[in-house]
Short mmCIF file of C-alpha atoms and ligand atoms in Angstrom, two decimals:
data_model
loop_
_atom_site.label_atom_id
_atom_site.label_comp_id
_atom_site.label_asym_id
_atom_site.label_seq_id
_atom_site.Cartn_x
_atom_site.Cartn_y
_atom_site.Cartn_z
CA MET A 298 -1.53 -29.15 10.71
CA ARG A 299 -1.35 -25.05 11.07
CA LYS A 300 1.49 -23.69 13.71
CA LYS A 301 -0.91 -22.39 17.23
CA LEU A 302 0.06 -19.77 18.30
CA VAL A 303 -1.31 -16.94 21.16
CA ALA A 304 0.81 -13.93 20.76
CA GLY A 305 1.13 -11.18 23.41
CA ASN A 306 0.85 -7.53 22.30
CA TRP A 307 1.42 -5.37 25.17
CA LYS A 308 0.52 -1.79 23.13
CA MET A 309 1.88 0.97 25.06
CA HIS A 310 2.22 -1.07 28.70
CA GLY A 311 5.36 -1.63 30.69
CA SER A 312 8.58 -1.08 32.45
CA LEU A 313 11.80 -2.57 32.80
CA VAL A 314 11.10 -3.91 35.94
CA GLN A 315 6.68 -4.76 34.88
CA ASN A 316 8.49 -6.69 31.86
CA ASN A 317 10.78 -9.05 34.27
CA GLU A 318 8.43 -10.01 37.02
CA LEU A 319 5.87 -10.11 33.50
CA LEU A 320 8.09 -12.03 31.77
CA ASP A 321 10.06 -14.63 34.80
CA ALA A 322 6.19 -15.66 35.92
CA VAL A 323 4.89 -16.46 31.80
CA ILE A 324 8.14 -18.08 31.13
CA ALA A 325 7.85 -19.85 34.96
CA GLY A 326 4.06 -21.08 34.07
CA THR A 327 4.54 -21.50 29.76
CA ALA A 328 7.47 -24.17 31.33
CA GLY A 329 6.98 -27.21 28.40
CA MET A 330 5.63 -25.53 25.81
CA ARG A 331 6.94 -26.11 22.40
CA LYS A 332 9.09 -23.13 21.31
CA GLY A 333 7.03 -21.29 18.55
CA ASN A 334 3.76 -21.93 20.53
CA CYS A 335 3.90 -18.69 23.02
CA ALA A 336 5.04 -14.88 21.83
CA VAL A 337 5.20 -11.68 23.86
CA CYS A 338 5.43 -8.07 21.08
CA VAL A 339 6.55 -5.42 22.94
CA PRO A 340 7.17 -1.49 22.76
CA TYR A 341 10.63 -0.69 20.96
CA PRO A 342 12.70 -0.28 23.73
CA TYR A 343 12.24 -3.05 25.35
CA LEU A 344 12.76 -5.44 22.79
CA SER A 345 16.98 -5.08 24.01
CA SER A 346 16.43 -6.69 27.77
CA VAL A 347 13.65 -9.02 25.95
CA GLN A 348 15.58 -10.22 24.26
CA SER A 349 18.46 -11.18 26.81
CA ILE A 350 15.08 -12.33 28.64
CA LEU A 351 13.71 -14.78 26.66
CA GLN A 352 16.70 -15.91 23.48
CA SER A 353 17.67 -19.37 25.70
CA THR A 354 13.29 -20.01 26.03
CA HIS A 355 10.73 -21.65 24.27
CA ILE A 356 8.73 -17.90 24.22
CA THR A 357 9.07 -16.03 21.23
CA TRP A 358 9.60 -11.90 20.60
CA GLY A 359 8.42 -9.16 18.23
CA ALA A 360 7.55 -5.86 17.47
CA GLN A 361 4.39 -4.24 17.30
CA ASN A 362 5.12 -1.34 14.19
CA VAL A 363 7.51 -0.91 12.05
CA SER A 364 8.58 1.41 8.73
CA GLN A 365 7.55 0.98 5.40
CA PHE A 366 11.26 2.39 4.62
CA SER A 367 14.38 0.52 4.70
CA LYS A 368 15.91 3.43 5.98
CA GLY A 369 16.32 7.51 5.55
CA ALA A 370 15.32 10.59 6.69
CA TYR A 371 12.51 9.96 8.94
CA THR A 372 12.67 11.16 12.16
CA GLY A 373 10.63 8.63 15.00
CA GLU A 374 10.76 4.96 12.84
CA VAL A 375 12.62 1.96 13.09
CA SER A 376 13.02 -0.10 10.27
CA ALA A 377 12.31 -3.98 9.74
CA ALA A 378 16.17 -4.48 10.06
CA MET A 379 16.79 -2.85 12.92
CA LEU A 380 13.76 -5.69 14.33
CA ASN A 381 16.35 -8.21 13.51
CA ASP A 382 19.07 -6.47 15.07
CA PHE A 383 17.32 -7.94 17.90
CA SER A 384 16.37 -10.98 16.22
CA CYS A 385 12.26 -9.90 16.59
CA HIS A 386 10.60 -13.31 14.63
CA TYR A 387 7.55 -11.48 14.65
CA ALA A 388 5.78 -8.08 13.77
CA ILE A 389 2.50 -5.90 14.24
CA VAL A 390 1.06 -4.29 10.71
CA GLY A 391 -1.95 -2.70 10.31
CA HIS A 392 -3.51 -2.85 13.76
CA SER A 393 -7.00 -0.80 14.01
CA GLU A 394 -4.79 1.41 16.56
CA ARG A 395 -2.97 1.98 13.87
CA ARG A 396 -5.25 2.49 11.29
CA SER A 397 -7.61 4.46 13.13
CA LEU A 398 -5.36 7.01 15.53
CA PHE A 399 -2.57 7.13 13.62
CA GLY A 400 -3.31 7.02 9.40
CA GLU A 401 -2.12 3.71 8.19
CA ASP A 402 -4.01 2.68 5.25
CA SER A 403 -4.23 -0.82 3.52
CA HIS A 404 -1.85 0.75 0.91
CA THR A 405 0.44 1.77 3.43
CA VAL A 406 0.38 -2.11 6.22
CA ALA A 407 1.11 -3.81 2.53
CA LEU A 408 4.77 -1.84 2.24
CA LYS A 409 4.30 -2.12 5.55
CA TYR A 410 4.14 -6.22 5.79
CA THR A 411 6.68 -6.40 2.97
CA ALA A 412 9.38 -4.89 4.93
CA VAL A 413 8.97 -7.33 7.73
CA GLN A 414 8.85 -10.06 4.97
CA ASN A 415 12.20 -8.79 3.59
CA ALA A 416 13.97 -8.99 6.79
CA GLY A 417 13.21 -11.80 7.76
CA LEU A 418 10.68 -12.07 10.03
CA MET A 419 6.90 -12.58 10.63
CA PRO A 420 4.20 -9.81 9.88
CA ILE A 421 1.67 -10.90 12.01
CA LEU A 422 -1.24 -9.04 9.67
CA CYS A 423 -4.70 -7.14 11.51
CA VAL A 424 -7.43 -7.57 9.74
CA GLY A 425 -10.95 -6.52 10.64
CA GLU A 426 -14.33 -4.43 11.06
CA SER A 427 -15.52 -1.15 13.02
CA LEU A 428 -18.89 -1.47 14.85
CA GLN A 429 -20.79 0.56 12.15
CA GLN A 430 -19.03 -1.58 9.51
CA ARG A 431 -21.03 -4.70 11.28
CA ASP A 432 -24.09 -2.78 11.75
CA THR A 433 -24.28 -1.97 8.10
CA GLY A 434 -23.03 -5.62 6.67
CA VAL A 435 -20.20 -4.47 5.37
CA THR A 436 -17.77 -6.54 7.32
CA GLN A 437 -17.01 -9.37 4.36
CA GLN A 438 -15.70 -6.54 2.13
CA VAL A 439 -14.03 -4.29 4.66
CA VAL A 440 -11.73 -7.39 5.55
CA THR A 441 -11.32 -8.00 1.72
CA GLU A 442 -9.97 -4.67 0.88
CA GLN A 443 -7.11 -5.12 3.85
CA LEU A 444 -6.39 -8.24 2.81
CA ASP A 445 -6.26 -8.04 -0.97
CA ALA A 446 -4.54 -4.76 -0.21
CA VAL A 447 -1.60 -7.23 1.13
CA ILE A 448 -2.15 -9.82 -1.85
CA GLY A 449 -1.29 -7.05 -4.43
CA GLN A 450 1.04 -6.22 -3.46
CA ALA A 451 3.17 -8.43 -2.22
CA GLY A 452 2.17 -11.89 -3.38
CA VAL A 453 -0.65 -14.07 -2.12
CA GLU A 454 2.73 -17.05 -1.54
CA SER A 455 3.96 -14.56 0.59
CA LEU A 456 1.24 -15.13 3.15
CA ARG A 457 2.82 -19.46 3.67
CA LYS A 458 5.62 -16.62 5.60
CA ALA A 459 2.91 -14.23 7.78
CA VAL A 460 0.02 -14.64 10.35
CA ILE A 461 -2.97 -13.30 10.07
CA ALA A 462 -5.22 -11.76 12.61
CA TYR A 463 -8.56 -10.98 12.43
CA GLU A 464 -9.56 -8.35 15.42
CA PRO A 465 -13.20 -7.45 15.15
CA VAL A 466 -12.39 -3.21 16.42
CA TRP A 467 -15.69 -2.78 19.02
CA ALA A 468 -14.29 -6.16 20.51
CA ILE A 469 -11.05 -5.05 21.21
CA GLY A 470 -10.57 -3.35 24.70
CA THR A 471 -13.96 -3.39 25.49
CA GLY A 472 -14.57 -6.21 27.26
CA GLU A 473 -17.23 -7.45 25.12
CA THR A 474 -15.79 -10.41 22.90
CA ALA A 475 -16.60 -12.24 19.75
CA THR A 476 -18.65 -15.24 20.19
CA PRO A 477 -16.76 -18.36 19.05
CA GLN A 478 -19.48 -17.98 16.50
CA GLN A 479 -18.85 -14.74 14.85
CA ALA A 480 -15.30 -15.07 14.67
CA GLN A 481 -14.50 -18.40 13.57
CA GLU A 482 -17.81 -17.22 10.33
CA VAL A 483 -14.76 -14.26 9.39
CA HIS A 484 -11.94 -16.39 10.00
CA ALA A 485 -13.66 -19.56 7.71
CA PHE A 486 -14.36 -16.41 5.04
CA ILE A 487 -10.81 -14.93 4.86
CA ARG A 488 -9.41 -18.86 4.91
CA GLU A 489 -11.75 -19.29 1.59
CA ASN A 490 -10.71 -15.43 0.08
CA ILE A 491 -6.87 -17.03 -0.28
CA ALA A 492 -8.15 -20.18 -1.89
CA LYS A 493 -9.70 -18.75 -4.02
CA HIS A 494 -5.76 -17.78 -4.50
CA ASP A 495 -4.71 -20.67 -3.42
CA ILE A 496 -5.44 -23.94 -1.75
CA ALA A 497 -2.61 -24.76 -0.22
CA VAL A 498 -1.60 -21.07 1.73
CA ALA A 499 -5.13 -21.35 3.11
CA ALA A 500 -5.37 -24.62 4.47
CA GLY A 501 -1.80 -23.61 5.86
CA ILE A 502 -2.28 -19.98 7.04
CA THR A 503 -2.41 -18.86 11.01
CA ILE A 504 -5.72 -17.12 11.77
CA LEU A 505 -5.89 -15.07 15.00
CA TYR A 506 -8.47 -14.05 16.26
CA GLY A 507 -8.00 -10.53 18.48
CA GLY A 508 -10.46 -8.90 20.91
CA SER A 509 -11.09 -9.24 24.60
CA VAL A 510 -9.97 -12.62 24.43
CA LYS A 511 -9.32 -13.53 28.56
CA ALA A 512 -7.87 -16.23 30.03
CA ASN A 513 -12.22 -17.46 30.43
CA ASN A 514 -13.34 -17.90 26.60
CA ALA A 515 -9.85 -18.29 24.81
CA ALA A 516 -10.16 -22.27 25.41
CA GLU A 517 -13.90 -22.15 24.13
CA LEU A 518 -13.13 -19.82 21.12
CA PHE A 519 -9.75 -21.42 19.34
CA ALA A 520 -11.57 -24.90 20.03
CA MET A 521 -13.44 -23.24 16.34
CA PRO A 522 -11.86 -24.87 13.10
CA ASP A 523 -10.49 -21.66 11.72
CA ILE A 524 -9.54 -19.98 14.82
CA ASP A 525 -5.87 -21.11 15.56
CA GLY A 526 -4.98 -19.30 18.22
CA GLY A 527 -5.28 -15.54 20.17
CA LEU A 528 -3.75 -11.89 19.62
CA ILE A 529 -3.96 -11.06 23.13
CA GLY A 530 -4.48 -7.48 24.45
CA GLY A 531 -4.63 -6.73 28.78
CA ALA A 532 -4.56 -10.15 29.57
CA SER A 533 -1.14 -10.83 28.25
CA LEU A 534 0.00 -7.96 31.09
CA ILE A 535 -1.84 -10.40 33.30
CA ALA A 536 0.97 -13.43 33.69
CA GLU A 537 -1.51 -16.33 35.12
CA ASP A 538 -4.19 -15.27 32.07
CA PHE A 539 -1.27 -15.21 29.90
CA VAL A 540 -0.45 -18.36 31.45
CA THR A 541 -4.18 -19.89 31.14
CA ILE A 542 -4.17 -18.52 27.42
CA CYS A 543 -1.17 -19.98 26.23
CA ARG A 544 -2.09 -23.00 27.18
CA ALA A 545 -5.24 -23.19 25.16
CA GLY A 546 -3.38 -22.06 22.54
CA GLN A 547 -0.90 -25.35 22.08
CA ASP A 548 -0.98 -27.27 19.60
P1 13P B 83 -7.75 -6.66 24.50
O1 13P B 83 -7.57 -8.25 24.17
O2 13P B 83 -7.41 -5.73 25.57
O3 13P B 83 -9.54 -6.10 23.49
O4 13P B 83 -6.71 -5.83 23.02
C1 13P B 83 -6.90 -6.84 21.38
C2 13P B 83 -5.57 -6.30 21.19
O5 13P B 83 -6.25 -5.14 20.43
C3 13P B 83 -4.68 -7.30 20.99
O6 13P B 83 -2.95 -7.28 19.11
#
């Protein structure tokens, strides 16, 4: 059976005080859940404190980005090995905000994906189309290009140690969630695409949905056959909502 995962993407939010409060409430609210079903991806400066808060709990943690380089004169960058020093389980790569606001193309994203895997962490690879791309009917081409860049660079087998997140850009932070059917359609397409390379890898890979997942719509999204959980932005900052979503996504 595929592993279910609900991961919070805090984006550039939080403070030491707020994080402590949020995590205390999430730990308590998700008590009894299986280890690894629930994760948070936090800003770099908080990795150390989040590690100490979560290390003896059932919640795992990760980063939201990583450098494609292993070390060197790259001012402001953070390597995958550094993330490993804080026992990160995950690093998000290719989030649409990185692609659109910071100019990351699919080639760069593929290099980051490989850097994360080489350090022994799991990449959460984000793919997804803009509204304009959906409206012009090129969703499948966009997602295929984003996925093929990674398969071409790292091989289909690498997906055994990765998570994919389908995040339609038009649904991120807008309150406009993809319907379960819209999301399912693209998730199934992604899985079929991977199956063309390797059926077993396709069957086993966890594919998350992200984009305005809330406490009141998570369960119906996660009930779809090819949706294995969620990558949660805004709602992951509200303990009660995130707990509800985590519980909707457990095995
Ligand atoms: P929202 O849940 O705020 O729409 O953000 C989704 C997202 O970008 C998660 O990575």
